[in-house]
Coordinates of C-alpha atoms and ligand atoms in Angstrom, one line a residue:
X83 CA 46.5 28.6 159.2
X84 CA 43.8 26.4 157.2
X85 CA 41.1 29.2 156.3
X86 CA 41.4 29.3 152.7
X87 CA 41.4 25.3 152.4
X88 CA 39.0 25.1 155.1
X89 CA 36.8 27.1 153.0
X90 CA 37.5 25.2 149.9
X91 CA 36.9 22.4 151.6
X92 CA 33.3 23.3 152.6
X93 CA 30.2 22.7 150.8
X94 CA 28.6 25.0 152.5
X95 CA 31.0 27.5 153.1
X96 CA 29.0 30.5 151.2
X97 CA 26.6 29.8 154.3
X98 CA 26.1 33.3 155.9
X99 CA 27.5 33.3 159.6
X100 CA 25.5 36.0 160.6
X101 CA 22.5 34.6 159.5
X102 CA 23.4 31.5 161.7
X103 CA 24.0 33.7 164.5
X104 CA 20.7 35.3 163.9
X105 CA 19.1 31.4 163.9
X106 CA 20.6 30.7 167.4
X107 CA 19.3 33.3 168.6
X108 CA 15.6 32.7 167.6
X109 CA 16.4 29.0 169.0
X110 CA 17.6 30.7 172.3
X111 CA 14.5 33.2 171.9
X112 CA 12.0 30.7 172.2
X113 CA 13.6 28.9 174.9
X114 CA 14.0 31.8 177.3
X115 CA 10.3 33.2 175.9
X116 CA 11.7 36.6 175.3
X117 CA 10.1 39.4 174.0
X118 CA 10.2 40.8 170.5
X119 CA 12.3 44.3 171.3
X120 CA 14.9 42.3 173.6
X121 CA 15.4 39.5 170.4
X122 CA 15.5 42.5 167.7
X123 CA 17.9 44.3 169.9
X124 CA 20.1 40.9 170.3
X125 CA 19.9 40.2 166.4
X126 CA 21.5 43.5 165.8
X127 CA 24.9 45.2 166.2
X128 CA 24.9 48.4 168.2
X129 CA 27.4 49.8 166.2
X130 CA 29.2 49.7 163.0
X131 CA 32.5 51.4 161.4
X132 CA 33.4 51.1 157.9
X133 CA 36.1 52.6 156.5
X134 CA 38.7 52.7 153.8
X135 CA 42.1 52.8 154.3
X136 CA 44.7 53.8 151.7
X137 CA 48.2 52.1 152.4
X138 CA 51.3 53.2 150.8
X139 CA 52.4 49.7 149.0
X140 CA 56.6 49.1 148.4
X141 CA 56.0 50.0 145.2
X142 CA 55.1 52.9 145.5
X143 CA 51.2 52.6 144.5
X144 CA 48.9 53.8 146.7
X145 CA 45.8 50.4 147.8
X146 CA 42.7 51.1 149.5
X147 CA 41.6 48.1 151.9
X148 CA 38.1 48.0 153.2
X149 CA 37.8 47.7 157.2
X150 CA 35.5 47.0 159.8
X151 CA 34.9 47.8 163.6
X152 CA 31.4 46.1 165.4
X153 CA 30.4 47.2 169.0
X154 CA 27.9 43.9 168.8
X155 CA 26.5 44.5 172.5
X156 CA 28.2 46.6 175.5
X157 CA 25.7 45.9 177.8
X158 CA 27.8 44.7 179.9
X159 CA 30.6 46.5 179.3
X160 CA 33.6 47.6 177.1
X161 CA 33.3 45.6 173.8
X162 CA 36.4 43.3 173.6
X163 CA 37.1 41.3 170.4
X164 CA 39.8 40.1 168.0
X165 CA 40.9 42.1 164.6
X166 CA 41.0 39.6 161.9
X167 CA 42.9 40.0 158.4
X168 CA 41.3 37.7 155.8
X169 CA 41.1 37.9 152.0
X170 CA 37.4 36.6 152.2
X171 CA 36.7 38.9 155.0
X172 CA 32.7 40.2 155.4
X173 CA 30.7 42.3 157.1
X174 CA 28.3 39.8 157.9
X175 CA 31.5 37.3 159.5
X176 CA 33.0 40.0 161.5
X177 CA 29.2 40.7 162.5
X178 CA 28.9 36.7 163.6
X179 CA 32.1 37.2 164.9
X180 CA 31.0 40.3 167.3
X181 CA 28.1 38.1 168.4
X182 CA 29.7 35.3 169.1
X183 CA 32.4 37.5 171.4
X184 CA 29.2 39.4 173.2
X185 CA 28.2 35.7 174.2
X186 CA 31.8 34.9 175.3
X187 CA 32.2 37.3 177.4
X188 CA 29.2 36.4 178.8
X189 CA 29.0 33.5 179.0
X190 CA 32.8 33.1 181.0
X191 CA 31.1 36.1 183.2
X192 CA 33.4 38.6 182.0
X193 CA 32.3 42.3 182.7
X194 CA 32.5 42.7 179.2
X195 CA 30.7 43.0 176.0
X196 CA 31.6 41.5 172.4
X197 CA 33.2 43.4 169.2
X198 CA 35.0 42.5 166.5
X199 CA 37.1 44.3 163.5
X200 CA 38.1 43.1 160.3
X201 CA 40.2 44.1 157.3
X202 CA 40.2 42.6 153.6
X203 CA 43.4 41.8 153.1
X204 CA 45.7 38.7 152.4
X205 CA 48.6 39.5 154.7
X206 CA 50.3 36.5 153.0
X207 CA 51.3 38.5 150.0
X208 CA 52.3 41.6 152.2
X209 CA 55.5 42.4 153.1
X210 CA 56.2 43.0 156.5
X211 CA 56.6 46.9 156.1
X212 CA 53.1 46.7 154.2
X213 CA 51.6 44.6 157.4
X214 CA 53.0 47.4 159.9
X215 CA 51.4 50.6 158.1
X216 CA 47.5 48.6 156.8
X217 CA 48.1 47.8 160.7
X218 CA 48.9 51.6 161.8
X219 CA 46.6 53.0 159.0
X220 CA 43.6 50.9 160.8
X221 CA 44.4 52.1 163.9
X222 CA 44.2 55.9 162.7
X223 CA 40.6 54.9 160.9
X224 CA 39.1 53.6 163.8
X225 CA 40.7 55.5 166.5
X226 CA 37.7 57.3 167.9
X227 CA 35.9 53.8 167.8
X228 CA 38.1 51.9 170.0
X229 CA 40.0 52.8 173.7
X230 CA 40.4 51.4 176.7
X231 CA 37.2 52.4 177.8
X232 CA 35.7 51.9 175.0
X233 CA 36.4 48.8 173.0
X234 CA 39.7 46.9 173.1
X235 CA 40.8 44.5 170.0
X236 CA 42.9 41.5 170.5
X237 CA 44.9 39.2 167.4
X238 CA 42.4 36.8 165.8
X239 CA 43.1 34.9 162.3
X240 CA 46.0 36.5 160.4
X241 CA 46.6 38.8 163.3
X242 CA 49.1 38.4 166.1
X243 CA 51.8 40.0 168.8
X244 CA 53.6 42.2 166.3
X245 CA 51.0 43.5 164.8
X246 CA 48.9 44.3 168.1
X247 CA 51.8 46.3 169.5
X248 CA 52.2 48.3 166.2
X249 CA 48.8 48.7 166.9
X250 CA 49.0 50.2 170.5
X251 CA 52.0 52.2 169.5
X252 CA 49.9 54.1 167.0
X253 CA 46.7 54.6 169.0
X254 CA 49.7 55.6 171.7
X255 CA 51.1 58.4 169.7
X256 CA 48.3 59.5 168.6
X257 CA 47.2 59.7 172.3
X258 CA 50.1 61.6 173.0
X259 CA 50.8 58.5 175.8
X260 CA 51.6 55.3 176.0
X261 CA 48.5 53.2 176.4
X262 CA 49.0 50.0 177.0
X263 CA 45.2 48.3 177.9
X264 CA 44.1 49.6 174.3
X265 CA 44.4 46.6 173.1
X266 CA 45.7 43.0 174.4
X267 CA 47.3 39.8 173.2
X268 CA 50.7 42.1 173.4
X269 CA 54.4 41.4 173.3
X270 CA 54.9 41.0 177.2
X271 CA 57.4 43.4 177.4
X272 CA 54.9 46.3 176.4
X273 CA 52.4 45.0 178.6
X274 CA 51.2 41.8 177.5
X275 CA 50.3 38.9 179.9
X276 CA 51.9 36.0 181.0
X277 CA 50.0 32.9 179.4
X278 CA 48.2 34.6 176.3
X279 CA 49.8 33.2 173.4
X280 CA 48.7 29.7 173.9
X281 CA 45.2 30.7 176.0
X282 CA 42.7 29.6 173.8
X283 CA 43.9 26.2 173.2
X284 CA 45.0 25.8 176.7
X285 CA 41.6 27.2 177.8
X286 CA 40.2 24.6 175.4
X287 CA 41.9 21.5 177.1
X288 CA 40.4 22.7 180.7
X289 CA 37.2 21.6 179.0
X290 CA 38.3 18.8 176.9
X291 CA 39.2 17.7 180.3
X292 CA 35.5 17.9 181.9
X293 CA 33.9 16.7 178.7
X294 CA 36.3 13.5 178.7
X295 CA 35.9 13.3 182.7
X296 CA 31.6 13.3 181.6
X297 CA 32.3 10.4 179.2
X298 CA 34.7 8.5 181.0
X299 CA 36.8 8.9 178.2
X300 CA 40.9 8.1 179.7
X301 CA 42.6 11.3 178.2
X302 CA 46.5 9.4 178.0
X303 CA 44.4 6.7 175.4
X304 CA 42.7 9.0 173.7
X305 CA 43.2 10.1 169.6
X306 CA 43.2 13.7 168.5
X307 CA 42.7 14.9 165.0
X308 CA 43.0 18.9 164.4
X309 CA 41.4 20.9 161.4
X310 CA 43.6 24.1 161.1
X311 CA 47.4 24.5 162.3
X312 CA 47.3 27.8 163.2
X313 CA 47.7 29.6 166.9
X314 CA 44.6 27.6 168.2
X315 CA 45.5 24.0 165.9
X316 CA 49.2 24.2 166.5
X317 CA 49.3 25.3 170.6
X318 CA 46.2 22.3 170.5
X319 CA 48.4 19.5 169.1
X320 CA 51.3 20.7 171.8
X321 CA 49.2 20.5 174.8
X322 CA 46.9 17.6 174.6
X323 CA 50.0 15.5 174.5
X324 CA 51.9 17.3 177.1
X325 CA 49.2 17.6 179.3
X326 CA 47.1 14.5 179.1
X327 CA 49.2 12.2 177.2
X328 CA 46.6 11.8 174.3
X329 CA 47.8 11.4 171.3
X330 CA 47.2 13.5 167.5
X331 CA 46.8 11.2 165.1
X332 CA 45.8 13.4 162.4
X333 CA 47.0 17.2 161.8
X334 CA 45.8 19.5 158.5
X335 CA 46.0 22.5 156.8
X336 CA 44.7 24.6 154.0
X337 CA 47.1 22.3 151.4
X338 CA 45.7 19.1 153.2
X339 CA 47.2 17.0 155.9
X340 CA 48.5 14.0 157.2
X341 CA 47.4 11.2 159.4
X342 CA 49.2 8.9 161.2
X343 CA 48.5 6.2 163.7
X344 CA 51.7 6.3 165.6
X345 CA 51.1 9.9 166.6
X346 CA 52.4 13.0 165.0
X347 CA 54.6 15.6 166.6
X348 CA 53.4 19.0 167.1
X349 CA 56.9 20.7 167.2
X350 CA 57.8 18.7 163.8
X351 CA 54.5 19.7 162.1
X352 CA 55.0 23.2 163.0
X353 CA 58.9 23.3 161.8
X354 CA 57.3 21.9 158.4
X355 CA 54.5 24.3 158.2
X356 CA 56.9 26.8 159.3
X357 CA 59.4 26.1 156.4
X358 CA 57.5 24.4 153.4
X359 CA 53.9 26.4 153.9
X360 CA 51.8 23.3 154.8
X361 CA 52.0 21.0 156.9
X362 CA 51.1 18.1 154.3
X363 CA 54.7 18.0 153.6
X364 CA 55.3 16.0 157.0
X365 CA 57.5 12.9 156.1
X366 CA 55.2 10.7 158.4
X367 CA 52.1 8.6 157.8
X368 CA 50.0 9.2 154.6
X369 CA 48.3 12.5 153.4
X370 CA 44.9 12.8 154.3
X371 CA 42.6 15.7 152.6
X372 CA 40.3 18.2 154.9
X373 CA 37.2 15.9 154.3
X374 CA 38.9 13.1 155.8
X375 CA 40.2 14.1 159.0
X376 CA 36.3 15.3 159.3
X377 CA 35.8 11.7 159.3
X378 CA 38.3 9.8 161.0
X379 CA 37.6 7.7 163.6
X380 CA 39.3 9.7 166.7
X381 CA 37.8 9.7 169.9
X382 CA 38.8 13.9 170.1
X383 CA 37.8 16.3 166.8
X384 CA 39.7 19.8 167.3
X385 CA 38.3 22.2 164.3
X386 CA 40.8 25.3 165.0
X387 CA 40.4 26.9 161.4
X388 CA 37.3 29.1 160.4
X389 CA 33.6 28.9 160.0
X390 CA 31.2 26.0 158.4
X391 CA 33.3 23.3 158.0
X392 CA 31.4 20.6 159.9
X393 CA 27.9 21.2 157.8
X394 CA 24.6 19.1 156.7
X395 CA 26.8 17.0 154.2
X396 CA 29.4 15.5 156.3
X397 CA 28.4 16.0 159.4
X398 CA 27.0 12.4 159.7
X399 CA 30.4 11.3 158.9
X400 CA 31.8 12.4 162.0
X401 CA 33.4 9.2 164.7
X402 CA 34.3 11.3 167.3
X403 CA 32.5 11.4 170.5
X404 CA 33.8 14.8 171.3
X405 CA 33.9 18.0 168.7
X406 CA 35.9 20.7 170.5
X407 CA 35.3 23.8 168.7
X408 CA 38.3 26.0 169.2
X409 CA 37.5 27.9 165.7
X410 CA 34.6 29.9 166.0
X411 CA 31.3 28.9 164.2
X412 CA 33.1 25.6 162.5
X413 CA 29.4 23.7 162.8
X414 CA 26.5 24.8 160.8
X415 CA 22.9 24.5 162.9
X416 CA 22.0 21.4 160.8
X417 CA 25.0 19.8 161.5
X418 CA 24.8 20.4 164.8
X419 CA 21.5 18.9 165.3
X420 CA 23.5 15.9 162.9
X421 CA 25.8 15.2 165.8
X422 CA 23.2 16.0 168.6
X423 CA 21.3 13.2 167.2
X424 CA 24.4 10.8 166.7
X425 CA 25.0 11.3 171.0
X426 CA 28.4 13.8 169.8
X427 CA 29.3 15.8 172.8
X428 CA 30.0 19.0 171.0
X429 CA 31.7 21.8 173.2
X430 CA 30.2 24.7 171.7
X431 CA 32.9 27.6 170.3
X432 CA 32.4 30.0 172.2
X433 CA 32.6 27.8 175.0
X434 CA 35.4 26.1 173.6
X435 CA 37.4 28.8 172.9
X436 CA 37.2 31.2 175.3
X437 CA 40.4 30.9 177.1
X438 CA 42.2 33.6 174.5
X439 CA 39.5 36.3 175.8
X440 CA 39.8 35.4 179.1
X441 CA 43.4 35.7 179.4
X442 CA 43.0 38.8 177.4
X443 CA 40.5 40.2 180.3
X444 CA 43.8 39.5 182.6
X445 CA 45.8 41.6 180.5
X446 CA 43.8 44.2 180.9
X447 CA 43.5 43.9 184.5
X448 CA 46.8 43.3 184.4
X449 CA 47.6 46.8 182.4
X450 CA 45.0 48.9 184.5
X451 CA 47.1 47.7 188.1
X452 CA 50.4 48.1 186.8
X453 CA 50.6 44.5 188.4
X454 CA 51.6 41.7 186.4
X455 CA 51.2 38.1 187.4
X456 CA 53.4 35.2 186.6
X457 CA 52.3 31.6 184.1
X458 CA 51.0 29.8 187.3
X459 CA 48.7 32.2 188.7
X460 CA 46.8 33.4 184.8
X461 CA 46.5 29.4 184.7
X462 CA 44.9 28.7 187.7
X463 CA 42.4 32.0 187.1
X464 CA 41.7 30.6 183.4
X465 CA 40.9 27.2 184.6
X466 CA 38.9 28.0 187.6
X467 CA 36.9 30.6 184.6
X468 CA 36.5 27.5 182.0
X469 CA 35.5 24.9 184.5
X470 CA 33.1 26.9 185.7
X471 CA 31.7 28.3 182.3
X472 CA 31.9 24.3 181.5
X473 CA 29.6 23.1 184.4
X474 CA 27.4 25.8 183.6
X475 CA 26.6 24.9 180.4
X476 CA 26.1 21.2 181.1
X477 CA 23.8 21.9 183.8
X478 CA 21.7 24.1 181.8
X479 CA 21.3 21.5 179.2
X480 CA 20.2 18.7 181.2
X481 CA 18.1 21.2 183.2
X482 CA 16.4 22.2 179.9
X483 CA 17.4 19.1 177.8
X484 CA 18.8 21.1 175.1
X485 CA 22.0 20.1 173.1
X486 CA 25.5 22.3 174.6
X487 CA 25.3 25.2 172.4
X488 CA 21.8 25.6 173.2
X489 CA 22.5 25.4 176.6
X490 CA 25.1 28.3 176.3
X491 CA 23.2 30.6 174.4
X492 CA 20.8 30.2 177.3
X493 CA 23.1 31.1 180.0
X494 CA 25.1 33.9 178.2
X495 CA 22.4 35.4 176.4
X496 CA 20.5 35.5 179.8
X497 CA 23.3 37.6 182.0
X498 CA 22.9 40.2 178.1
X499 CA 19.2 40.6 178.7
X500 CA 19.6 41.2 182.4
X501 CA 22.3 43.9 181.8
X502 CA 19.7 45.3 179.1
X503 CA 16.5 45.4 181.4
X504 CA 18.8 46.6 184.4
X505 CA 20.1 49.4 181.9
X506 CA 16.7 50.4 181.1
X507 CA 16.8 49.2 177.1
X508 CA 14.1 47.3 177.5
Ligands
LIG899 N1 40.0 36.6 168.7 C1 39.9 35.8 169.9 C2 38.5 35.3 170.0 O1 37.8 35.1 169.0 C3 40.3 36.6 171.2 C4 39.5 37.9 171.4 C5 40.1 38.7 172.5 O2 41.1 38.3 173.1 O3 39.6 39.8 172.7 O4 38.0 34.9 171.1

């Protein structure tokens, strides 16, 4: 994936994200009128776990990494969210990040609150032994944190499959049973759900499609370029091809990237990632550096890396008349009200990316019936969940003529405070 390079690559990428949270909410605040106690209780984490976790290293030395769990808001239920590996993990991003999934869940009416976890680590320079006991080690740290009643994690950057069923297995043993629905985005044959691994791109292309429907924008002619080649980039590149016809123009990485006008293969760019690191390698087209694909004139942006890359300096750079979010928190709030002002149609990230929670809500249906359901049926849930969430958000923002991530804050953050008041919080 692109994180470090995105990072590089952004001016502003020292921005706080949870202070940015914090923002959008005031914004959303004002425009709901809500009262001080409800913002203060939405500008704050119910819960945090920090903890340090000494791993056993193949040389024998002993590391200690610093971890995270969030319960952001369960007011509406369980707190579901990704665990994310990162060398430049914070407390204040997996704190954004627990936001953003309270709004998620929210917002695609999901019975479930947001959390998030994090360790500090670089799992690039781990071996895979290392990976499995950080990844078992966690598990043991947080354990009375997390359950399937409780709070259920999910992969997110640097996390995925493997690593979510060492995960299970541990909580499992420790449990003294197998137990499956403690945590989703699974190997399918210990539970996992049909449909997962490519959900939040897929889910993203469900609203790609409305937006582009909005604009009268004719998918099969449209041009693509994706920030990030990770789960979300690479699943992205795949499937607005084979399901619309549009073509990617311009893929990139942390090492840079490479357009080309003739359309780039998803498959190929993946087998090069895959085998020389980077995409940028790609023997097609010419290179083209993070900045640049900002820039290009595509008629589709896909930012599918991490936080702030879209900000106040190049934001007014941007061609493309849609920005789908499938990172989470890629546009700063000054940007956004850049590409507000320049007519963008912005699907807001957690908008954007929801498909990968949803279909994880599916697993966990899924694991509580003992009742699994095939590709078609988890497709035809997520779209009839994104279309939905989609139309929702439009409407609001015409309603209140407020930009898209405006208008979702409004309709997620409302169904929190009316979980809060009916729970007697406020
Ligand atoms: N990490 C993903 C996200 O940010 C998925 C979370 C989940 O499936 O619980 O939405």
């Amino acid at each position: 994936m692109t994180q470090t390079a995105a990072r590089e690559a952004s001016p502003t990428a020292t921005e706080n994200p949870f202070k940015v949270v914090q923002q959008q909410i005031d914004k959303c605040a004002q425009i709901l009128k809500l009262d001080p106690q409800t913002v203060a209780i939405l500008k704050t984490p119910l819960r945090e776990l920090h903890v340090a976790i000494p791993v056993r290293m193949d040389d024998g030395t002993v590391r200690v990494f610093q971890g995270f769990r969030i319960h952001y808001n369960d007011a509406r239920g369980i707190a579901k969210g990704g665990i994310r590996f990162h060398p430049e993990e914070t407390i204040d991003t997996v704190r954004a990040l627990a936001a953003w999934m309270t709004w998620k869940c929210s917002l695609l009416d999901l019975p479930l609150g947001g959390g998030k976890g994090g360790v500090v680590c670089n799992p690039k320079e781990l071996s895979t032994g290392e990976l499995e006991r950080l990844s078992r080690a966690y598990v043991r740290s947080v354990y009375k944190f997390i359950g399937p009643d409780l709070d259920v994690p999910a992969p997110d950057v640097y996390t995925n499959p493997q690593i979510m069923a060492w995960m299970m297995d541990e909580y499992s043993v420790i449990s003294g049973k197998p137990q499956f629905g403690v945590i989703t985005g699974k190997p399918l044959c210990i539970g996992g759900s049909a449909g997962r691994g490519d959900a939040t791109a897929r889910g993203g292309m469900y609203v790609i499609r409305e937006a582009a429907r909005e604009l009268g924008i004719d998918l099969s002619q449209a041009t693509v370029a994706i920030q990030g080649y990770g789960n979300a980039g690479y699943h992205a590149a795949h499937l607005i091809k084979e399901v619309f016809g549009a073509k990617v123009v311009a893929v990139c990485d942390s090492k840079g990237g490479r357009f080309c006008k003739a359309g780039i293969d998803a498959r190929k760019a993946l087998e090069c990632k895959e085998s020389t690191g980077s995409v940028c390698q790609l023997p097609v087209g010419d290179s083209v550096s993070n900045q640049e694909l900002l820039a290009l004139d595509v008629d589709i942006l896909i930012p599918a890396a991490i936080e702030n890359v879209i900000n106040e300096r190049n934001a007014a750079k941007v061609k493309a008349k849609i920005v789908a979010e499938l990172a989470n928190g890629p546009t700063t709030p000054e940007a956004d009200e850049i590409l507000f002002n320049k007519g963008v149609h912005v699907i807001p990230d957690f908008l954007c990316n929801a498909g990968g929670v949803t279909v994880s809500y599916f697993e966990m249906v899924q694991n509580a019936s003992l009742y699994y359901w095939d590709e078609a049926e988890v497709y035809d849930k997520l779209n009839k969940r994104m279309t939905a969430a989609y139309h929702a958000v439009l409407n609001t923002s015409r309603q209140y003529k407020i930009n898209m991530r405006q208008a979702a804050y409004v309709v997620a953050v409302k169904r929190v405070v009316e979980a809060m008041k009916a729970r007697g919080w406020v």
